[in-house]
PDB file of C-alpha atoms in Angstrom:
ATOM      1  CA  UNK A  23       0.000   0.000   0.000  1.00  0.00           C
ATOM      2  CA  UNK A  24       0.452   3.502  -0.328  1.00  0.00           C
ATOM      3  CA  UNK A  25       1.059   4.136   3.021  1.00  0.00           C
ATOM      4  CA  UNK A  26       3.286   1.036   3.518  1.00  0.00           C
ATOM      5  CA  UNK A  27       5.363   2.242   1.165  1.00  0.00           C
ATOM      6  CA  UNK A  28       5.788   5.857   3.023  1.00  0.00           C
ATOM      7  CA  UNK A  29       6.606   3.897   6.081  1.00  0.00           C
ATOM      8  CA  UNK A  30       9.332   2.320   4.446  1.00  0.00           C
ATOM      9  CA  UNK A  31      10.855   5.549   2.703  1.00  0.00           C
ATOM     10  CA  UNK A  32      11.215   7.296   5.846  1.00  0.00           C
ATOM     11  CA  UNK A  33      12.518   4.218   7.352  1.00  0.00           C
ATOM     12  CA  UNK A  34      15.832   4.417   5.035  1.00  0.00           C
ATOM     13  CA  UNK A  35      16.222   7.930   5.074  1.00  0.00           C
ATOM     14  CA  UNK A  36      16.156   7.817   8.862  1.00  0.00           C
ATOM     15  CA  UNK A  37      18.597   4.765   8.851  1.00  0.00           C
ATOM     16  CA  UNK A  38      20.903   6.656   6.182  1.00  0.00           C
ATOM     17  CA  UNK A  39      20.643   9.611   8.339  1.00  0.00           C
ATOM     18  CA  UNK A  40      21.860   7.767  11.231  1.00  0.00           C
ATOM     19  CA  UNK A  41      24.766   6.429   9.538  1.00  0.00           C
ATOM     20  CA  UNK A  42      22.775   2.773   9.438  1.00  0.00           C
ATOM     21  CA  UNK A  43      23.473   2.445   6.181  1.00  0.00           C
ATOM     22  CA  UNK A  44      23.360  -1.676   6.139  1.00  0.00           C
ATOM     23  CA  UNK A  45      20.293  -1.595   7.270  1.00  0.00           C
ATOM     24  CA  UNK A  46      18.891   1.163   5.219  1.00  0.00           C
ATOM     25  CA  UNK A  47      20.557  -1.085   2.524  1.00  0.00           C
ATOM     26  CA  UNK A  48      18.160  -4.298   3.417  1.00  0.00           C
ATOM     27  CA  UNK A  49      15.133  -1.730   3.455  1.00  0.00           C
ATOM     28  CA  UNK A  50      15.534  -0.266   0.127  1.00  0.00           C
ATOM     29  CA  UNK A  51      15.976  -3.631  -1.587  1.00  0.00           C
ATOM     30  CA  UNK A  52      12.298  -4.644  -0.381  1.00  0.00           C
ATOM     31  CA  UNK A  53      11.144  -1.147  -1.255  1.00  0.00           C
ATOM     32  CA  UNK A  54      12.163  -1.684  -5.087  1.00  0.00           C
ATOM     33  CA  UNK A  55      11.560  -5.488  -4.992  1.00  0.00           C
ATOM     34  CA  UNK A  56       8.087  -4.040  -4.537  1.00  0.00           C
ATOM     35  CA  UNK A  57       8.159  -0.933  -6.610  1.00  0.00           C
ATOM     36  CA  UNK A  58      10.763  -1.049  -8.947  1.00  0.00           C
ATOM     37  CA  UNK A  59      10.122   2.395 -10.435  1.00  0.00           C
ATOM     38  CA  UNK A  60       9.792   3.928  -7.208  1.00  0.00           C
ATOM     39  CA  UNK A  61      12.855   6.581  -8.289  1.00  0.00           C
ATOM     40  CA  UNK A  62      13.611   8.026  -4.763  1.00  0.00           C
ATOM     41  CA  UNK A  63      14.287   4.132  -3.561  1.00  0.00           C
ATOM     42  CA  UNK A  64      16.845   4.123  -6.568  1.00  0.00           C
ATOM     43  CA  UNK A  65      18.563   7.584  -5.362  1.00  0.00           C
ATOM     44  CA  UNK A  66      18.634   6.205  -1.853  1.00  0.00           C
ATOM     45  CA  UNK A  67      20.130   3.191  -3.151  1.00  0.00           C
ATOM     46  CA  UNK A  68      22.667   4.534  -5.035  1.00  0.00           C
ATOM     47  CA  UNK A  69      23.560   6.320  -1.739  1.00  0.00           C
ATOM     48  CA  UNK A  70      24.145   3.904   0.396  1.00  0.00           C
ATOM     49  CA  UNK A  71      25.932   1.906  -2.252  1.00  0.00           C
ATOM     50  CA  UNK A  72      28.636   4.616  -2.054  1.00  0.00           C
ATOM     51  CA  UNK A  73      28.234   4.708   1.889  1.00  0.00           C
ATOM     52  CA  UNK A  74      29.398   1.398   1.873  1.00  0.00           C
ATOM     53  CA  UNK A  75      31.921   1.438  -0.747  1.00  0.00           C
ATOM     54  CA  UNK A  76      29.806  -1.263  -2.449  1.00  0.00           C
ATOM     55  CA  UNK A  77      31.405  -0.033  -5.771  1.00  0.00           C
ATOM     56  CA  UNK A  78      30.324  -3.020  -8.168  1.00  0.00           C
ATOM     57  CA  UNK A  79      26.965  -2.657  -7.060  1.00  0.00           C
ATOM     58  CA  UNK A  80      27.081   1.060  -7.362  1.00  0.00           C
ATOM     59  CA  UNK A  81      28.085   0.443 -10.553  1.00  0.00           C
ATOM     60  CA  UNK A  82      25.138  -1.746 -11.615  1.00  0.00           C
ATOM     61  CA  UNK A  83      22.788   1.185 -10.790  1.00  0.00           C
ATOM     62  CA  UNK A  84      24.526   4.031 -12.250  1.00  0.00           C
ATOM     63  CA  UNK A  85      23.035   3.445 -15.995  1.00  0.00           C
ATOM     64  CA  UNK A  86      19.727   2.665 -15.139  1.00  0.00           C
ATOM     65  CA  UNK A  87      19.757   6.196 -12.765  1.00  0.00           C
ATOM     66  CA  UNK A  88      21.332   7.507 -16.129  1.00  0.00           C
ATOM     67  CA  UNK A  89      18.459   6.213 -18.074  1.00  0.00           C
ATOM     68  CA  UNK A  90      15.524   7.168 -15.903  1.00  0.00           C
ATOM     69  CA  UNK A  91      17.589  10.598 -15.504  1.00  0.00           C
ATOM     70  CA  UNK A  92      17.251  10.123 -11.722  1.00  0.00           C
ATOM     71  CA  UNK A  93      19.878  12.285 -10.987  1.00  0.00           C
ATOM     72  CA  UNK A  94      21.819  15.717 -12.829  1.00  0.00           C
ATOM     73  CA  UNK A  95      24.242  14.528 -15.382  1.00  0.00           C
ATOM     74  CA  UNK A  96      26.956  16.362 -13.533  1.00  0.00           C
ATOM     75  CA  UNK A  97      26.317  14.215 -10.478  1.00  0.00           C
ATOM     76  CA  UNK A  98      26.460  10.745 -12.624  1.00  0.00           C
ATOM     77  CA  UNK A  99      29.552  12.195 -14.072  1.00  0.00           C
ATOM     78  CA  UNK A 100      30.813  12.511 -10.579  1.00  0.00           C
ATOM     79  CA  UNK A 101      29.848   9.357  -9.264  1.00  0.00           C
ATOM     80  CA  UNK A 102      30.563   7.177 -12.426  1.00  0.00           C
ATOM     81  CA  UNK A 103      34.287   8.780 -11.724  1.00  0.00           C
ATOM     82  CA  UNK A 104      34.567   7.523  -8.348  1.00  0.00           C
ATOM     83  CA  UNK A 105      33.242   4.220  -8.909  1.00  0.00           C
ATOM     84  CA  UNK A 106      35.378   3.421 -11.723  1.00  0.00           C
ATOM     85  CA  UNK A 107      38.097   4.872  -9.782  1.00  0.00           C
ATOM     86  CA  UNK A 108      37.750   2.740  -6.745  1.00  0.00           C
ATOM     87  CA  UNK A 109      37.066  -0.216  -8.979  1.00  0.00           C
ATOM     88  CA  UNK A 110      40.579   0.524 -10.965  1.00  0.00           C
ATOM     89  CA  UNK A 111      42.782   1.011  -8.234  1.00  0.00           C
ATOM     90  CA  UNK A 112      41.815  -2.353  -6.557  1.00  0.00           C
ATOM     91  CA  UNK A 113      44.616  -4.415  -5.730  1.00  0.00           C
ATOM     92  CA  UNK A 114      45.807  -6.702  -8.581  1.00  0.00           C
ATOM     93  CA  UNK A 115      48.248  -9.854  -8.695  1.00  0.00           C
ATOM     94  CA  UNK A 116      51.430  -9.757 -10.460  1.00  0.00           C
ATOM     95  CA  UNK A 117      50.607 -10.966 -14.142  1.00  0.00           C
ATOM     96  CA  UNK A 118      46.793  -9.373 -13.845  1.00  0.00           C
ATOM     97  CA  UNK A 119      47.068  -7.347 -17.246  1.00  0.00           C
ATOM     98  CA  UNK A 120      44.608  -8.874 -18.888  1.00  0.00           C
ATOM     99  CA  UNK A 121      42.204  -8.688 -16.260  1.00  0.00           C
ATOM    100  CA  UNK A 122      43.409  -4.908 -15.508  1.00  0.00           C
ATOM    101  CA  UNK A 123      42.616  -4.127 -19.142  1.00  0.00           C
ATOM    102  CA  UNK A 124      39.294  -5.462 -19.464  1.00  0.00           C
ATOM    103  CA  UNK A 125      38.343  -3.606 -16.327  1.00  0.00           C
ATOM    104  CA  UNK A 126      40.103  -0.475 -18.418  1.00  0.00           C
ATOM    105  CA  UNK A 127      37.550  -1.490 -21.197  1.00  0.00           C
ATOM    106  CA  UNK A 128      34.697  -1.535 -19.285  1.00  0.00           C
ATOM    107  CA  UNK A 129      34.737   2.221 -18.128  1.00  0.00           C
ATOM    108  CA  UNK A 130      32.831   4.642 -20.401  1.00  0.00           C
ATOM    109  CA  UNK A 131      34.733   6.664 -23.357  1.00  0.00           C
ATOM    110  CA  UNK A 132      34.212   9.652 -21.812  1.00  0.00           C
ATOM    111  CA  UNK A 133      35.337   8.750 -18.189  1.00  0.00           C
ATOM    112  CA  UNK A 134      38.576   7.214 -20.023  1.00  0.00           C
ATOM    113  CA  UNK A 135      39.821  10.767 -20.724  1.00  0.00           C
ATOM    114  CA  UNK A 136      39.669  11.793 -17.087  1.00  0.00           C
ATOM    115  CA  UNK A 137      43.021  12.798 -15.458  1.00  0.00           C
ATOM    116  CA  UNK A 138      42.251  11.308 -12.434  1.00  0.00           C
ATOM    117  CA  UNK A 139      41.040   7.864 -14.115  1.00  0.00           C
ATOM    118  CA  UNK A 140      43.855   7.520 -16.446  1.00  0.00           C
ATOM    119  CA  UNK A 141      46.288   8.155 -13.303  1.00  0.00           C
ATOM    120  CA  UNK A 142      44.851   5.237 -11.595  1.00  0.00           C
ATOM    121  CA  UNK A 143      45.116   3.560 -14.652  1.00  0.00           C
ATOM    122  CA  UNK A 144      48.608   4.314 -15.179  1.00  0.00           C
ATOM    123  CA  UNK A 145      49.610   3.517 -11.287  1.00  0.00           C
ATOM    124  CA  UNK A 146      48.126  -0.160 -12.022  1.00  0.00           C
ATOM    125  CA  UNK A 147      49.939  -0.369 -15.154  1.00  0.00           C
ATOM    126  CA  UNK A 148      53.196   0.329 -13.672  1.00  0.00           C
ATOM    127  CA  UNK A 149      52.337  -1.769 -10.793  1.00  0.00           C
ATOM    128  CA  UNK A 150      51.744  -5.221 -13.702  1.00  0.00           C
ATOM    129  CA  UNK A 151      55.239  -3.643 -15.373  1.00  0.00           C
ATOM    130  CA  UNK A 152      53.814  -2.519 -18.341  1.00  0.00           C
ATOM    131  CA  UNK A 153      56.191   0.377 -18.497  1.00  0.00           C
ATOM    132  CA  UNK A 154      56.022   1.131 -22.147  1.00  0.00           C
ATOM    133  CA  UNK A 155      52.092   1.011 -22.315  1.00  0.00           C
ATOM    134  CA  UNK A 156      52.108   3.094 -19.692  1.00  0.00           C
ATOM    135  CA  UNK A 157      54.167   5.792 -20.739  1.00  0.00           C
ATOM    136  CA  UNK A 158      52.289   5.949 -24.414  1.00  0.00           C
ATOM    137  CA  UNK A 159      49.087   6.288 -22.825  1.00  0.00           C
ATOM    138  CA  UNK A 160      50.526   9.190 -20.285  1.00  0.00           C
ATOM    139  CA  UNK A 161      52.028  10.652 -23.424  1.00  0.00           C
ATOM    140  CA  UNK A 162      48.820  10.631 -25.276  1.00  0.00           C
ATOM    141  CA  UNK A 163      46.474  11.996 -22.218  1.00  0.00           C
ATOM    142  CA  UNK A 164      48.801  14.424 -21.950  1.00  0.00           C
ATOM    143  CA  UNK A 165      48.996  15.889 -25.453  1.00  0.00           C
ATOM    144  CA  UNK A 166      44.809  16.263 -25.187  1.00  0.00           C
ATOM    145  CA  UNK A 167      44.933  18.043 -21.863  1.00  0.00           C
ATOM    146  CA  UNK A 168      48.196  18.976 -19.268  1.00  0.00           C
ATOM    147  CA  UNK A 169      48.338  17.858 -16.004  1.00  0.00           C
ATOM    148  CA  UNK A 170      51.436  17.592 -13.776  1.00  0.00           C
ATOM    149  CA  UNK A 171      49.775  14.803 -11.829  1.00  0.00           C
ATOM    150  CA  UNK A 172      50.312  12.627 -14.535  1.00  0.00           C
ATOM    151  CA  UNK A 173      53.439  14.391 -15.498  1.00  0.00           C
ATOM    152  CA  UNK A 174      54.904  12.481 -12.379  1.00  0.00           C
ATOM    153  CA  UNK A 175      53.407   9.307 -13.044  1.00  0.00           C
ATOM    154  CA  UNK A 176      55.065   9.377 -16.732  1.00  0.00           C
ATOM    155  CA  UNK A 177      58.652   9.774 -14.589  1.00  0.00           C
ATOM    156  CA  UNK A 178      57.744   7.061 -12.782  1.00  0.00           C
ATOM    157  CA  UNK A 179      57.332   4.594 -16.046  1.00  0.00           C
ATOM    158  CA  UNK A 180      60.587   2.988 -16.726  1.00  0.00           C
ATOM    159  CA  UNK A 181      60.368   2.978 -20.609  1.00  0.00           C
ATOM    160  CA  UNK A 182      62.519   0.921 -22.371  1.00  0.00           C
ATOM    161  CA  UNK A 183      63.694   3.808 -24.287  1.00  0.00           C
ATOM    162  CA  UNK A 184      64.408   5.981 -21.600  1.00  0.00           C
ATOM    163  CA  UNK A 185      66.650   8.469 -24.368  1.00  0.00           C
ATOM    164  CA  UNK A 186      62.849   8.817 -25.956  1.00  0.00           C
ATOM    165  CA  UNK A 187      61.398   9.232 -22.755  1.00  0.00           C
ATOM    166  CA  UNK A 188      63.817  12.312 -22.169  1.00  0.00           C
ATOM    167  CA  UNK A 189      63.716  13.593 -25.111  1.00  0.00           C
ATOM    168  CA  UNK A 190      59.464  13.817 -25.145  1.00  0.00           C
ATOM    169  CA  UNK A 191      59.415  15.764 -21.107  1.00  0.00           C
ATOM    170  CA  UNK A 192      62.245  18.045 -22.888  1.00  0.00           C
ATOM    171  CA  UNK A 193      60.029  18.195 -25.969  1.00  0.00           C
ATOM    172  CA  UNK A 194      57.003  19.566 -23.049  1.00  0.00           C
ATOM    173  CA  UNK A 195      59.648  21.942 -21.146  1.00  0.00           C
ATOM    174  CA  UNK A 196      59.578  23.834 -24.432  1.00  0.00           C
ATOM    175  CA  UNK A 197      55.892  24.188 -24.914  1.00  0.00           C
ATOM    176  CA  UNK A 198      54.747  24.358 -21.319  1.00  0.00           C
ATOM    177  CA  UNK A 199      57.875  26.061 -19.869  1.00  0.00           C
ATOM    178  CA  UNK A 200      59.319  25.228 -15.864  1.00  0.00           C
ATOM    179  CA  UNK A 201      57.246  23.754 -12.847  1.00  0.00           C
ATOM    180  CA  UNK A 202      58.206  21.967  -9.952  1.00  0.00           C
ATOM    181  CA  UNK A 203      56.535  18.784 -11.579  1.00  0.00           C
ATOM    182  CA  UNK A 204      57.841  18.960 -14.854  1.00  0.00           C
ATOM    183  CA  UNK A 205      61.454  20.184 -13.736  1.00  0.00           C
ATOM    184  CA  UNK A 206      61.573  17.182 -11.398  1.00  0.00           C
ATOM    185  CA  UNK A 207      60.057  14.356 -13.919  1.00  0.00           C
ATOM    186  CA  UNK A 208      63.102  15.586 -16.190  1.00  0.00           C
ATOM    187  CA  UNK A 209      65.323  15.172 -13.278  1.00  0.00           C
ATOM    188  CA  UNK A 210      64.533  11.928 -12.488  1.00  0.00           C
ATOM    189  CA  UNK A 211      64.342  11.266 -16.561  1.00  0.00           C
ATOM    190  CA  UNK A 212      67.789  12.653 -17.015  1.00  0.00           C
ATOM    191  CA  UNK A 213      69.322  10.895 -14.236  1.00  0.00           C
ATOM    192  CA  UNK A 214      68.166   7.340 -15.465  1.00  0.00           C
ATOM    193  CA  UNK A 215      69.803   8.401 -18.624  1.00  0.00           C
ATOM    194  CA  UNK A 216      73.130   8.862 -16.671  1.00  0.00           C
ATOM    195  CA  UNK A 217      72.849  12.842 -17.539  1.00  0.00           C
ATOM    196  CA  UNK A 218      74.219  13.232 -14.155  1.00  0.00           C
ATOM    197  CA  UNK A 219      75.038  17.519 -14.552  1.00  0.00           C
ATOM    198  CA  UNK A 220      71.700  17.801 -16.753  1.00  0.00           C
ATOM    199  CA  UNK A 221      69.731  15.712 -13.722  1.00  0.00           C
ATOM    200  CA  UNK A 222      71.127  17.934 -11.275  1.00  0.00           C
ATOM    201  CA  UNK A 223      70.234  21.700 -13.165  1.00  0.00           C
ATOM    202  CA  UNK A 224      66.915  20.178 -13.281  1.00  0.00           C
ATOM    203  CA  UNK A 225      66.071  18.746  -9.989  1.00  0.00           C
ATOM    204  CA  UNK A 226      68.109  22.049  -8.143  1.00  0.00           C
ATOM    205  CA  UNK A 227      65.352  24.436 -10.625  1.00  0.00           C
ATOM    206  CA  UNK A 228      62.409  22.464  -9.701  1.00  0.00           C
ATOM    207  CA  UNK A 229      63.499  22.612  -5.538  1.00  0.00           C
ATOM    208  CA  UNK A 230      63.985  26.391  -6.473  1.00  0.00           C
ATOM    209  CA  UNK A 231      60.612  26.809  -7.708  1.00  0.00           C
ATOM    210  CA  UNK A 232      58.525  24.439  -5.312  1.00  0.00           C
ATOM    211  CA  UNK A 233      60.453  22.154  -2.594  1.00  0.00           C
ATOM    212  CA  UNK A 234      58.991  18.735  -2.451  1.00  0.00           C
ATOM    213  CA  UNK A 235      60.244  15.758  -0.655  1.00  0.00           C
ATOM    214  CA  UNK A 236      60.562  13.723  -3.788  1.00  0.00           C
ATOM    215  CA  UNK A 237      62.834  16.546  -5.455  1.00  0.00           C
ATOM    216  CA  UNK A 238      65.163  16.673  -2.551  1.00  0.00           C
ATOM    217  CA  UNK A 239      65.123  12.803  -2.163  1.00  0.00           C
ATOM    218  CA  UNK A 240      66.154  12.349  -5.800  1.00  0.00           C
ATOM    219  CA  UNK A 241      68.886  14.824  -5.254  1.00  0.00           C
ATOM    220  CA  UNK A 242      69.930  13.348  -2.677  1.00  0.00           C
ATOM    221  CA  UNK A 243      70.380  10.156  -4.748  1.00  0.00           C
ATOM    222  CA  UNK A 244      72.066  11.972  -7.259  1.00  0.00           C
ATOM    223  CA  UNK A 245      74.918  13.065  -4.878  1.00  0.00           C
ATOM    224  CA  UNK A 246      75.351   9.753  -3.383  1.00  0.00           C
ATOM    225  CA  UNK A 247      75.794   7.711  -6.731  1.00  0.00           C
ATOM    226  CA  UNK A 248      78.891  11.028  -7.764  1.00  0.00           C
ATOM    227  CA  UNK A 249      80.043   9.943  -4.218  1.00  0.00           C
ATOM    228  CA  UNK A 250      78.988  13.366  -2.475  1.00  0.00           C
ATOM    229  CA  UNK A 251      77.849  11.926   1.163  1.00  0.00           C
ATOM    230  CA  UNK A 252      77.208  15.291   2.717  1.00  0.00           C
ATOM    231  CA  UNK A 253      75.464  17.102   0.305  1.00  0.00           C
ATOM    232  CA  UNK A 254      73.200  13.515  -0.307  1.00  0.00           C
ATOM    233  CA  UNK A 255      72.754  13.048   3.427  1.00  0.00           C
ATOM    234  CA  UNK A 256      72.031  16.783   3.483  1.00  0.00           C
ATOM    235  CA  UNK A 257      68.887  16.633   0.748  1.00  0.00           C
ATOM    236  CA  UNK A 258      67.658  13.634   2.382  1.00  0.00           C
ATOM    237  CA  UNK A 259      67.305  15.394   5.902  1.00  0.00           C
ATOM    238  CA  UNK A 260      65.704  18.022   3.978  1.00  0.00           C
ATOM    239  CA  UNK A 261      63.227  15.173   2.300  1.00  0.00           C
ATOM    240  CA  UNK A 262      62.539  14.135   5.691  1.00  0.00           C
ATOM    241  CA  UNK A 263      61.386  17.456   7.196  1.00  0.00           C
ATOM    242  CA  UNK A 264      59.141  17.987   4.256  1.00  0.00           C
ATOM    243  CA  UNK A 265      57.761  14.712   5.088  1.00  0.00           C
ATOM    244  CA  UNK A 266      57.102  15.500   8.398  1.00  0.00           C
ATOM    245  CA  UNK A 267      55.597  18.855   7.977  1.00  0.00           C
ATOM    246  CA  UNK A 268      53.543  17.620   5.184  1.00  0.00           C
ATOM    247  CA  UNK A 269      52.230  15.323   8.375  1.00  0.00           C
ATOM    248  CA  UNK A 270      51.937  17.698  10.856  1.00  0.00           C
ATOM    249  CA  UNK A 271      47.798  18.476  11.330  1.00  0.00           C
ATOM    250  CA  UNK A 272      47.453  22.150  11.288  1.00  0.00           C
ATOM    251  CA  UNK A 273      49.839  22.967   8.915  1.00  0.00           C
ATOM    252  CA  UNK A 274      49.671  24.178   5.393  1.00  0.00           C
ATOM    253  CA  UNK A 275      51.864  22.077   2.826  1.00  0.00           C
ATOM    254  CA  UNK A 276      55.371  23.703   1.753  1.00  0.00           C
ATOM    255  CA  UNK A 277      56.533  23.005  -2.025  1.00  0.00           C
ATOM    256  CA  UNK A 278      53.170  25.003  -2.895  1.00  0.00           C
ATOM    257  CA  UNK A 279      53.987  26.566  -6.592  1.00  0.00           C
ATOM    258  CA  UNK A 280      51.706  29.623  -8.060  1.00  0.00           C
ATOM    259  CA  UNK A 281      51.176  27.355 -11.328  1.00  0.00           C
ATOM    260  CA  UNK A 282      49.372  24.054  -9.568  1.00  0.00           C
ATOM    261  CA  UNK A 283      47.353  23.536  -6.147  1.00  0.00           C
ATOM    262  CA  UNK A 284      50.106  21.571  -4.654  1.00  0.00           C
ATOM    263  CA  UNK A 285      54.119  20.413  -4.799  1.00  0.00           C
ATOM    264  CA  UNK A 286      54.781  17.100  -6.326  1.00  0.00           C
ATOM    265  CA  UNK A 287      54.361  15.688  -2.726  1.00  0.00           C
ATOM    266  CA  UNK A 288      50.175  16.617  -3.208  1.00  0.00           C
ATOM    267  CA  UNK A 289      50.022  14.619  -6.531  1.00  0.00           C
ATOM    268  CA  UNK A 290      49.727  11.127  -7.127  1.00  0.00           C
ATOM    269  CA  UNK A 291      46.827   9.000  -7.481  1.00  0.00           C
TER     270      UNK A 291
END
């Protein structure tokens, strides 16, 4: 009945509101057992879906709410993001590429050129060694739309061409001119290529511009393999503090650059 059905409805939202969300959960599934076009019981359901991190299930709803237009196609957008997200960045085995792909295929077209997707993507390619897919999809996402985030990511891709590699962030330095991230992706770039002088004018611009742990931790490498203990053991201390202050509640985040939100220490997916 009519009123049944009220009952039930103010049941879940009570339960969500109470942070009951397994129970409000078991309610809604008998609410749209019953009444399966009852569209508030979908909204609701979505919602707790995501309040439990029930991501494959979340998934399952998200094209019928998209077909029903149940909710603002900004808000799918949103959510369809942050499914896929969580759904892509769950752990894999060693030797899971196939698997990792197909999950890759099954996101939309349009969520595939996200930043934030293809980071996650990127993360779990490097994770199943696929270094060279990796750093062609990067390269790709990167020519449609710039983002240091995955400027990073593409330093952290060891290409089997690494000379290539090099030569493409150099290729970027030219169009997109110095930032922390960029400066410190050629860094790390240059000093896999044994460009030990060309590492360090790199890494010592991007500390200059924004200091990040990661800048002054690579540094610090690159003084310890030329056999320069102090200055190495004096970038790492420097790493450290970042770290820690990066750590410390109450505290804004050093390595902050006028050009992006945060130092390379905020990116990463």
């Amino acid at each position: 009945s009519a009123n049944a059905l009220a009952t039930e409805m103010t049941q879940a939202q009570l339960q969500l509101l109470a942070g009951q969300n397994e129970q409000a959960l078991a309610t809604l599934t008998r609410v749209q057992a019953r009444h399966p076009q009852q569209t508030q019981a979908v909204r609701l359901l979505i919602e707790a879906h995501r309040r439990l991190r029930d991501w494959q299930n979340l998934a399952r709803r998200l094209p019928e709410a998209r077909r029903r237009r149940l909710l603002p196609d900004a808000e799918l957008d949103a959510l369809e993001r942050e499914t896929q997200r969580e759904l892509l960045s769950l752990p894999l085995p060693p030797g899971a590429l196939d698997a990792l792909h197909q999950a890759w295929s099954g996101v939309s077209e349009n969520a595939r050129r996200h930043p934030d997707l293809i980071g996650v993507y990127a993360r779990q390619l490097i994770q199943q060694n696929a270094m060279d897919e990796c750093t062609a999809l990067l390269a790709a996402a990167l020519e449609r739309q710039w983002d240091e985030r995955l400027v990073l990511l593409y330093s952290e891709a060891r290409d089997s061409q690494p000379a290539a590699q090099l030569e493409t962030a150099e290729e970027w330095l030219a169009r997109h001119g110095e930032s922390p991230a960029l400066l410190l992706t050629l860094g790390r770039l240059a000093r896999r290529n044994r460009l030990a002088e060309r590492a360090r004018g790199y890494l010592e611009k991007s500390i200059g511009l924004g200091a990040t742990a990661e800048a002054h931790a690579e540094l610090g490498m690159l003084f310890e393999e030329a056999g320069d203990s102090a200055r190495a053991l004096s970038h790492c201390r420097q790493a450290l503090e970042l770290c820690r202050h990066l750590h410390r509640p109450g505290l804004s985040h050093q390595g902050r650059s006028t050009r992006d939100e945060g130092g390379a220490s905020d990116y990463g997916y």
